[in-house]
Amino acid sequence: MKFNQSNIKKAKKYLDKNKCVAVPTETVYGLAGNARSSIAVKKIFSLKNRPKTNPLIVHYSSLLKLKKDCVLNDNFFKLYKKFCPGPITFILKLKKNSKISKIVTNRGKTLAIRFPKHKILNKLLNRLDYPLAAPSANISSRLSSVKKTDVEEEFGNKVAYILDGGKSKIGIESTIISLINIPKILRLGGLEVDKIEKILDQKIKIDINPQKKLAPGQSKIHYSPGIPLRVNVTKPKKNEAFVLVKKRKTISRHYYYLSKKNKLNEAAKNLYSCLRKIKNNGYKSIAVEKISNLGIGKSINDRLKRASKF
Ligand code: TXA
Ligand code: MG
C-alpha cells in the first residue's frame, strides 16, 4: 500500500480538531484520537460503546516522546530494542506530570503504550504534536477491523475519517506485557511469548484470565462475530460454516480456509476477516477445526475461545 501525503494531511486535520480517525496498524485498525485531549478520548469511548473502566493503548513513534509520559525500565529497553516497532504493548508506570488525558487510563497509575509498525501510521504520528490513543476499531466486544471496509461496517459514517493502509499484516492484536513488577503477559497476541522469554531470559507468567480483570481483552466474551461459534470441531453440522487451516480432500461451499498452505501466520492474518465474511454470507453458526496451539496458534485459539462464549 503506497502512502498518500494528502490522506495523511487530512487525518491530521481531523485529529487536530479532536475528532476520531481510524488508522491502520500492522495488528488491527485503531480508532484514534489525541491522547492528551479529554474531548477526543471521550469520543473514542462513546463511539465504541466502551466502558470507561477499560483503559486505552497510546501509540508513539519515538522513544523521546514516550519518555515524557512513562517511567522506563531495563526490561522495557531490552524488549524495545528487539521488537519495536512491532506487535507488543507495554504496561508502564505513568509519570505524574504526563499530559495524557486521565480518561485514557480511567485515572489509573499505569499506561499501556506501543510502537506500531506501519509506514503510513508512522508518517502521521511523526507529524503530530501528541501521541494517539487508539483501541481496536470495532464496537466493544465485537471482531476487530483489519481493513477499511471493516471499519465502515462497524461505525458507518460516524468516524470522521478512515486512513486507508491496506489489510493489516498480522491480523490479531498486540501481545500485552506488564512491566510494572515482574513481567507478566496480560494478553496473547501478534508476538509469540517464547520470543519475549528468550530476550528477557526468563519464563514469564501468563495472566490472561485473572479473577480481577485488568484488560477486557481478558474478558471471557470478546472478539465475537455475532453468531455462535464452536471450536475443535471435526464434523460440522448441516449448513454450518466450517473454518479450516489444513487442506481437506473433500470440497464444500461451507468450507472457509484461513490459510492456503497450512501456515499459522497466514491464518492469524485472515481470522477476523474470514469470520466477518461468514457472518455477512448469512450463516447462523460457525464451526472451527482444531488449530495447532504452537506459536501464534496460541493467540488464535485464545481469540476463538473467547469468540465461542457468545
Ligand atoms: O494491536 C493492538 O493492540 C490494537 C492496535 C489498534 O494498536 N489495539 C488494541 O486496543 O487492541 P484495545 O483497546 O482493543 O485493547 C487494549 C487492551 C484492553 O484489553 C485494555 O484493557 C488493555 O489493553 N489495557 C489498556 N491499558 C491498560 C493498563 N494500564 N493496564 C492493563 N491493561 C490495559
Ligand atoms: Mg479491542
CSV table of C-alpha atoms and ligand atoms in Angstrom, one decimal:
chain,number,residue,atom,x,y,z
A,1,MET,CA,0.0,0.0,0.0
A,2,LYS,CA,1.6,3.3,-1.0
A,3,PHE,CA,1.0,6.3,1.1
A,4,ASN,CA,-0.5,9.4,0.1
A,5,GLN,CA,0.6,12.7,1.7
A,6,SER,CA,-2.8,14.3,1.2
A,7,ASN,CA,-4.6,11.5,3.1
A,8,ILE,CA,-2.1,11.9,6.0
A,9,LYS,CA,-2.7,15.6,6.0
A,10,LYS,CA,-6.5,15.0,6.1
A,11,ALA,CA,-6.1,12.6,9.0
A,12,LYS,CA,-4.0,15.2,10.9
A,13,LYS,CA,-6.5,17.9,10.2
A,14,TYR,CA,-9.3,15.9,11.9
A,15,LEU,CA,-7.2,14.8,14.8
A,16,ASP,CA,-6.0,18.3,15.5
A,17,LYS,CA,-9.7,19.2,15.8
A,18,ASN,CA,-10.2,16.5,18.5
A,19,LYS,CA,-12.1,14.2,16.1
A,20,CYS,CA,-11.6,10.4,15.8
A,21,VAL,CA,-9.8,8.9,12.9
A,22,ALA,CA,-9.5,5.2,12.1
A,23,VAL,CA,-5.8,4.3,11.5
A,24,PRO,CA,-4.1,1.3,10.1
A,25,THR,CA,-1.6,-0.7,12.1
A,26,GLU,CA,0.2,-4.0,11.5
A,27,THR,CA,-2.0,-5.8,14.0
A,28,VAL,CA,-5.6,-4.4,13.5
A,29,TYR,CA,-7.0,-0.9,12.7
A,30,GLY,CA,-7.3,1.5,15.6
A,31,LEU,CA,-9.9,4.2,16.4
A,32,ALA,CA,-7.5,7.1,17.2
A,33,GLY,CA,-7.7,10.4,18.9
A,34,ASN,CA,-5.3,12.9,20.6
A,35,ALA,CA,-4.3,11.1,23.8
A,36,ARG,CA,-3.9,14.4,25.6
A,37,SER,CA,-7.4,15.7,24.7
A,38,SER,CA,-10.2,14.5,27.0
A,39,ILE,CA,-12.7,15.6,24.3
A,40,ALA,CA,-11.1,13.3,21.7
A,41,VAL,CA,-10.7,10.4,24.2
A,42,LYS,CA,-14.3,10.7,25.4
A,43,LYS,CA,-15.4,10.4,21.7
A,44,ILE,CA,-13.4,7.2,21.3
A,45,PHE,CA,-15.2,5.6,24.3
A,46,SER,CA,-18.6,6.7,23.2
A,47,LEU,CA,-18.2,5.6,19.5
A,48,LYS,CA,-17.1,2.2,20.6
A,49,ASN,CA,-19.6,1.9,23.4
A,50,ARG,CA,-16.7,1.0,25.6
A,51,PRO,CA,-16.9,1.0,29.4
A,52,LYS,CA,-14.9,3.9,30.8
A,53,THR,CA,-13.1,1.4,33.2
A,54,ASN,CA,-11.4,-0.2,30.2
A,55,PRO,CA,-8.2,1.9,29.5
A,56,LEU,CA,-6.8,2.6,26.1
A,57,ILE,CA,-3.4,1.9,24.4
A,58,VAL,CA,-1.4,5.0,23.5
A,59,HIS,CA,0.7,4.9,20.3
A,60,TYR,CA,4.1,6.5,19.8
A,61,SER,CA,6.6,6.9,17.0
A,62,SER,CA,9.6,7.9,19.2
A,63,LEU,CA,11.2,7.0,22.5
A,64,LEU,CA,11.8,10.6,23.2
A,65,LYS,CA,8.1,11.4,23.2
A,66,LEU,CA,7.4,8.3,25.3
A,67,LYS,CA,9.9,9.4,28.0
A,68,LYS,CA,7.6,12.4,28.8
A,69,ASP,CA,4.8,10.1,29.8
A,70,CYS,CA,6.2,6.9,31.3
A,71,VAL,CA,8.9,5.6,33.6
A,72,LEU,CA,11.1,3.2,31.5
A,73,ASN,CA,13.0,0.3,33.0
A,74,ASP,CA,15.6,-2.3,31.8
A,75,ASN,CA,13.2,-4.9,30.7
A,76,PHE,CA,11.4,-2.3,28.6
A,77,PHE,CA,14.7,-1.3,26.9
A,78,LYS,CA,15.6,-4.9,26.1
A,79,LEU,CA,12.2,-5.6,24.5
A,80,TYR,CA,12.0,-2.2,22.8
A,81,LYS,CA,15.4,-2.8,21.1
A,82,LYS,CA,14.4,-6.2,19.8
A,83,PHE,CA,10.7,-5.8,19.0
A,84,CYS,CA,9.8,-2.2,18.4
A,85,PRO,CA,8.2,-1.1,16.3
A,86,GLY,CA,6.0,-4.2,16.4
A,87,PRO,CA,3.1,-6.1,17.8
A,88,ILE,CA,3.9,-5.7,21.5
A,89,THR,CA,2.2,-3.4,24.1
A,90,PHE,CA,3.9,-2.5,27.4
A,91,ILE,CA,2.2,-1.6,30.6
A,92,LEU,CA,4.4,1.0,32.3
A,93,LYS,CA,4.2,3.4,35.2
A,94,LEU,CA,2.7,6.7,34.2
A,95,LYS,CA,4.7,9.8,35.1
A,96,LYS,CA,2.9,12.3,37.4
A,97,ASN,CA,3.5,15.2,35.1
A,98,SER,CA,2.4,13.4,32.0
A,99,LYS,CA,-0.1,15.3,29.9
A,100,ILE,CA,-2.0,12.1,28.8
A,101,SER,CA,-5.8,12.6,29.5
A,102,LYS,CA,-6.8,10.9,32.7
A,103,ILE,CA,-9.7,9.4,30.8
A,104,VAL,CA,-7.3,7.2,28.8
A,105,THR,CA,-6.3,5.3,31.9
A,106,ASN,CA,-9.5,5.8,33.9
A,107,ARG,CA,-7.4,7.7,36.4
A,108,GLY,CA,-5.0,4.7,36.8
A,109,LYS,CA,-1.3,4.9,37.6
A,110,THR,CA,-0.2,2.8,34.6
A,111,LEU,CA,-0.3,3.4,30.9
A,112,ALA,CA,-0.4,0.9,28.0
A,113,ILE,CA,1.8,2.0,25.2
A,114,ARG,CA,3.0,0.7,21.9
A,115,PHE,CA,5.1,1.5,18.8
A,116,PRO,CA,3.1,0.4,15.8
A,117,LYS,CA,4.9,-0.9,12.7
A,118,HIS,CA,3.0,0.7,9.8
A,119,LYS,CA,4.6,3.1,7.4
A,120,ILE,CA,1.5,5.3,6.9
A,121,LEU,CA,0.6,5.5,10.6
A,122,ASN,CA,4.2,6.4,11.5
A,123,LYS,CA,4.3,9.2,8.9
A,124,LEU,CA,1.1,10.5,10.6
A,125,LEU,CA,2.5,10.1,14.1
A,126,ASN,CA,5.7,11.9,13.2
A,127,ARG,CA,3.6,14.9,12.1
A,128,LEU,CA,1.5,15.1,15.2
A,129,ASP,CA,2.4,17.0,18.4
A,130,TYR,CA,0.8,14.4,20.5
A,131,PRO,CA,0.6,10.6,20.8
A,132,LEU,CA,-2.6,8.7,19.7
A,133,ALA,CA,-4.9,6.8,22.0
A,134,ALA,CA,-6.3,4.0,19.9
A,135,PRO,CA,-8.3,1.0,20.9
A,136,SER,CA,-9.2,-1.5,18.1
A,137,ALA,CA,-11.6,0.0,15.6
A,138,ASN,CA,-14.7,-2.1,16.5
A,139,ILE,CA,-17.8,-1.8,18.7
A,140,SER,CA,-16.9,-3.2,22.1
A,141,SER,CA,-16.7,-7.0,22.4
A,142,ARG,CA,-17.0,-7.5,18.6
A,143,LEU,CA,-14.5,-8.5,16.0
A,144,SER,CA,-11.6,-6.1,15.3
A,145,SER,CA,-11.2,-4.5,12.0
A,146,VAL,CA,-8.3,-5.4,9.6
A,147,LYS,CA,-9.3,-3.2,6.7
A,148,LYS,CA,-11.1,0.0,5.8
A,149,THR,CA,-14.4,-1.7,4.9
A,150,ASP,CA,-14.5,-3.5,8.3
A,151,VAL,CA,-14.3,-0.1,10.0
A,152,GLU,CA,-17.1,1.2,7.8
A,153,GLU,CA,-19.1,-1.9,8.7
A,154,GLU,CA,-18.6,-1.2,12.4
A,155,PHE,CA,-19.2,2.5,12.5
A,156,GLY,CA,-21.0,3.5,9.3
A,157,ASN,CA,-20.2,7.2,8.7
A,158,LYS,CA,-19.7,8.0,12.4
A,159,VAL,CA,-15.9,8.1,12.2
A,160,ALA,CA,-14.7,11.4,10.8
A,161,TYR,CA,-12.1,9.8,8.5
A,162,ILE,CA,-10.5,6.4,7.8
A,163,LEU,CA,-6.9,6.4,6.9
A,164,ASP,CA,-6.6,3.5,4.4
A,165,GLY,CA,-3.4,1.5,4.9
A,166,GLY,CA,-4.4,-1.8,3.3
A,167,LYS,CA,-5.1,-5.0,5.1
A,168,SER,CA,-3.3,-5.4,8.5
A,169,LYS,CA,-0.3,-7.7,8.1
A,170,ILE,CA,-0.6,-9.5,11.4
A,171,GLY,CA,-4.4,-9.5,11.8
A,172,ILE,CA,-4.7,-10.0,15.5
A,173,GLU,CA,-4.0,-7.5,18.3
A,174,SER,CA,-0.7,-6.9,20.0
A,175,THR,CA,0.7,-9.1,22.8
A,176,ILE,CA,0.3,-7.1,26.1
A,177,ILE,CA,3.1,-7.4,28.8
A,178,SER,CA,3.0,-5.6,32.1
A,179,LEU,CA,6.5,-4.4,33.2
A,180,ILE,CA,5.3,-2.9,36.4
A,181,ASN,CA,6.7,-5.5,38.7
A,182,ILE,CA,7.8,-8.9,37.5
A,183,PRO,CA,6.9,-9.2,33.8
A,184,LYS,CA,3.5,-10.6,33.1
A,185,ILE,CA,1.6,-11.4,29.9
A,186,LEU,CA,-1.9,-9.9,30.1
A,187,ARG,CA,-3.0,-10.7,26.5
A,188,LEU,CA,-1.7,-13.2,23.9
A,189,GLY,CA,-1.3,-11.6,20.5
A,190,GLY,CA,0.8,-10.9,17.5
A,191,LEU,CA,4.2,-11.5,19.2
A,192,GLU,CA,4.9,-15.0,20.5
A,193,VAL,CA,5.6,-15.3,24.2
A,194,ASP,CA,8.6,-17.6,23.7
A,195,LYS,CA,10.3,-14.8,21.7
A,196,ILE,CA,9.8,-12.4,24.7
A,197,GLU,CA,11.0,-15.1,27.1
A,198,LYS,CA,14.2,-15.5,25.1
A,199,ILE,CA,15.1,-11.8,25.3
A,200,LEU,CA,14.3,-11.4,29.0
A,201,ASP,CA,15.9,-14.8,29.7
A,202,GLN,CA,13.2,-15.9,32.0
A,203,LYS,CA,9.9,-17.8,32.0
A,204,ILE,CA,7.1,-15.3,32.0
A,205,LYS,CA,3.9,-15.6,33.9
A,206,ILE,CA,0.8,-15.7,31.7
A,207,ASP,CA,-2.1,-14.0,33.4
A,208,ILE,CA,-4.8,-13.7,30.7
A,209,ASN,CA,-7.8,-14.8,32.8
A,210,PRO,CA,-7.3,-13.2,36.2
A,211,GLN,CA,-10.0,-13.1,38.9
A,212,LYS,CA,-9.8,-9.3,39.0
A,213,LYS,CA,-9.9,-8.1,35.4
A,214,LEU,CA,-7.3,-5.7,34.2
A,215,ALA,CA,-7.7,-5.9,30.4
A,216,PRO,CA,-11.0,-6.5,28.8
A,217,GLY,CA,-9.2,-8.4,26.1
A,218,GLN,CA,-9.1,-10.7,29.1
A,219,SER,CA,-12.8,-10.6,29.4
A,220,LYS,CA,-14.3,-14.0,28.6
A,221,ILE,CA,-16.7,-12.8,26.0
A,222,HIS,CA,-14.9,-10.9,23.3
A,223,TYR,CA,-14.0,-10.9,19.6
A,224,SER,CA,-17.5,-12.1,18.9
A,225,PRO,CA,-18.6,-12.4,15.2
A,226,GLY,CA,-22.2,-12.0,16.5
A,227,ILE,CA,-23.3,-15.6,15.8
A,228,PRO,CA,-22.5,-18.8,17.8
A,229,LEU,CA,-19.0,-20.3,17.2
A,230,ARG,CA,-17.7,-23.7,18.2
A,231,VAL,CA,-14.1,-24.8,18.4
A,232,ASN,CA,-12.2,-28.1,18.0
A,233,VAL,CA,-14.8,-29.4,15.6
A,234,THR,CA,-14.2,-32.5,13.5
A,235,LYS,CA,-17.6,-32.7,11.8
A,236,PRO,CA,-19.6,-29.5,11.1
A,237,LYS,CA,-23.4,-29.5,11.3
A,238,LYS,CA,-25.5,-29.2,8.2
A,239,ASN,CA,-25.5,-25.5,6.9
A,240,GLU,CA,-22.8,-24.5,9.4
A,241,ALA,CA,-19.7,-22.6,8.0
A,242,PHE,CA,-16.6,-24.7,8.7
A,243,VAL,CA,-13.3,-22.8,9.2
A,244,LEU,CA,-10.2,-24.7,8.3
A,245,VAL,CA,-6.5,-24.4,8.3
A,246,LYS,CA,-5.5,-27.8,7.0
A,247,LYS,CA,-6.4,-28.7,3.4
A,248,ARG,CA,-9.2,-31.3,3.1
A,249,LYS,CA,-9.7,-33.8,0.4
A,250,THR,CA,-13.4,-33.1,0.1
A,251,ILE,CA,-14.8,-29.8,-1.3
A,252,SER,CA,-17.7,-27.9,0.2
A,253,ARG,CA,-19.1,-24.4,-0.3
A,254,HIS,CA,-19.3,-24.3,3.5
A,255,TYR,CA,-15.5,-24.6,3.9
A,256,TYR,CA,-13.6,-21.4,4.7
A,257,TYR,CA,-9.8,-21.7,4.6
A,258,LEU,CA,-7.8,-19.4,6.8
A,259,SER,CA,-4.6,-20.3,5.0
A,260,LYS,CA,-3.7,-21.7,1.6
A,261,LYS,CA,-0.6,-23.5,2.8
A,262,ASN,CA,-1.4,-24.6,6.4
A,263,LYS,CA,0.5,-21.6,7.8
A,264,LEU,CA,-0.5,-20.2,11.2
A,265,ASN,CA,0.7,-16.7,10.5
A,266,GLU,CA,-1.5,-16.5,7.4
A,267,ALA,CA,-4.3,-18.0,9.5
A,268,ALA,CA,-4.0,-15.2,12.1
A,269,LYS,CA,-3.9,-12.6,9.3
A,270,ASN,CA,-7.2,-13.9,7.8
A,271,LEU,CA,-9.0,-14.9,11.0
A,272,TYR,CA,-11.2,-11.8,11.7
A,273,SER,CA,-12.0,-11.1,8.0
A,274,CYS,CA,-13.0,-14.7,7.5
A,275,LEU,CA,-15.4,-14.7,10.5
A,276,ARG,CA,-16.8,-11.4,9.3
A,277,LYS,CA,-17.3,-12.8,5.8
A,278,ILE,CA,-19.1,-15.9,7.2
A,279,LYS,CA,-21.5,-13.7,9.2
A,280,ASN,CA,-22.1,-11.5,6.2
A,281,ASN,CA,-22.8,-14.5,4.0
A,282,GLY,CA,-25.8,-15.2,6.2
A,283,TYR,CA,-24.6,-18.2,8.2
A,284,LYS,CA,-26.3,-18.8,11.6
A,285,SER,CA,-23.3,-20.6,13.2
A,286,ILE,CA,-19.6,-21.3,12.8
A,287,ALA,CA,-17.6,-24.4,13.4
A,288,VAL,CA,-13.8,-24.2,13.6
A,289,GLU,CA,-11.5,-27.2,13.3
A,290,LYS,CA,-8.8,-27.8,16.0
A,291,ILE,CA,-5.9,-25.4,15.4
A,292,SER,CA,-2.4,-26.2,16.4
A,293,ASN,CA,-1.5,-24.5,19.7
A,294,LEU,CA,2.0,-23.6,18.7
A,295,GLY,CA,3.5,-20.1,18.4
A,296,ILE,CA,0.8,-17.7,17.1
A,297,GLY,CA,-1.6,-20.6,17.2
A,298,LYS,CA,-2.0,-19.9,20.9
A,299,SER,CA,-3.2,-16.4,20.2
A,300,ILE,CA,-5.6,-17.6,17.5
A,301,ASN,CA,-7.0,-20.2,19.9
A,302,ASP,CA,-7.3,-17.6,22.7
A,303,ARG,CA,-9.4,-15.4,20.4
A,304,LEU,CA,-11.6,-18.3,19.2
A,305,LYS,CA,-12.2,-19.5,22.7
A,306,ARG,CA,-13.5,-16.0,23.7
A,307,ALA,CA,-15.5,-15.7,20.5
A,308,SER,CA,-17.1,-19.0,21.3
A,309,LYS,CA,-18.5,-17.6,24.6
A,310,PHE,CA,-21.2,-15.6,22.7
B,1,TXA,O1,-2.8,-4.3,18.4
B,1,TXA,C1,-3.4,-3.6,19.3
B,1,TXA,O2,-3.0,-3.6,20.5
B,1,TXA,C2,-4.5,-2.7,18.8
B,1,TXA,C3,-4.0,-1.6,17.8
B,1,TXA,C4,-5.0,-0.7,17.4
B,1,TXA,O3,-2.9,-1.0,18.5
B,1,TXA,N1,-5.2,-2.1,19.9
B,1,TXA,C5,-6.0,-2.8,20.8
B,1,TXA,O4,-6.6,-2.0,21.7
B,1,TXA,O5,-6.1,-4.0,20.7
B,1,TXA,P1,-7.8,-2.5,22.6
B,1,TXA,O6,-8.3,-1.2,23.3
B,1,TXA,O7,-8.8,-3.2,21.8
B,1,TXA,O8,-7.2,-3.4,23.6
B,1,TXA,C6,-6.3,-2.8,24.6
B,1,TXA,C7,-6.2,-3.7,25.8
B,1,TXA,C8,-7.5,-3.7,26.5
B,1,TXA,O9,-7.8,-5.1,26.8
B,1,TXA,C9,-7.2,-2.9,27.8
B,1,TXA,O10,-8.0,-3.3,28.9
B,1,TXA,C10,-5.7,-3.1,28.0
B,1,TXA,O11,-5.3,-3.1,26.7
B,1,TXA,N2,-5.1,-2.1,28.7
B,1,TXA,C11,-5.0,-0.8,28.4
B,1,TXA,N3,-4.4,-0.1,29.4
B,1,TXA,C12,-4.1,-1.0,30.4
B,1,TXA,C13,-3.4,-0.9,31.6
B,1,TXA,N4,-3.0,0.3,32.1
B,1,TXA,N5,-3.3,-2.0,32.3
B,1,TXA,C14,-3.7,-3.2,31.9
B,1,TXA,N6,-4.3,-3.3,30.7
B,1,TXA,C15,-4.5,-2.3,29.9
B,2,MG,MG,-10.2,-4.5,21.2
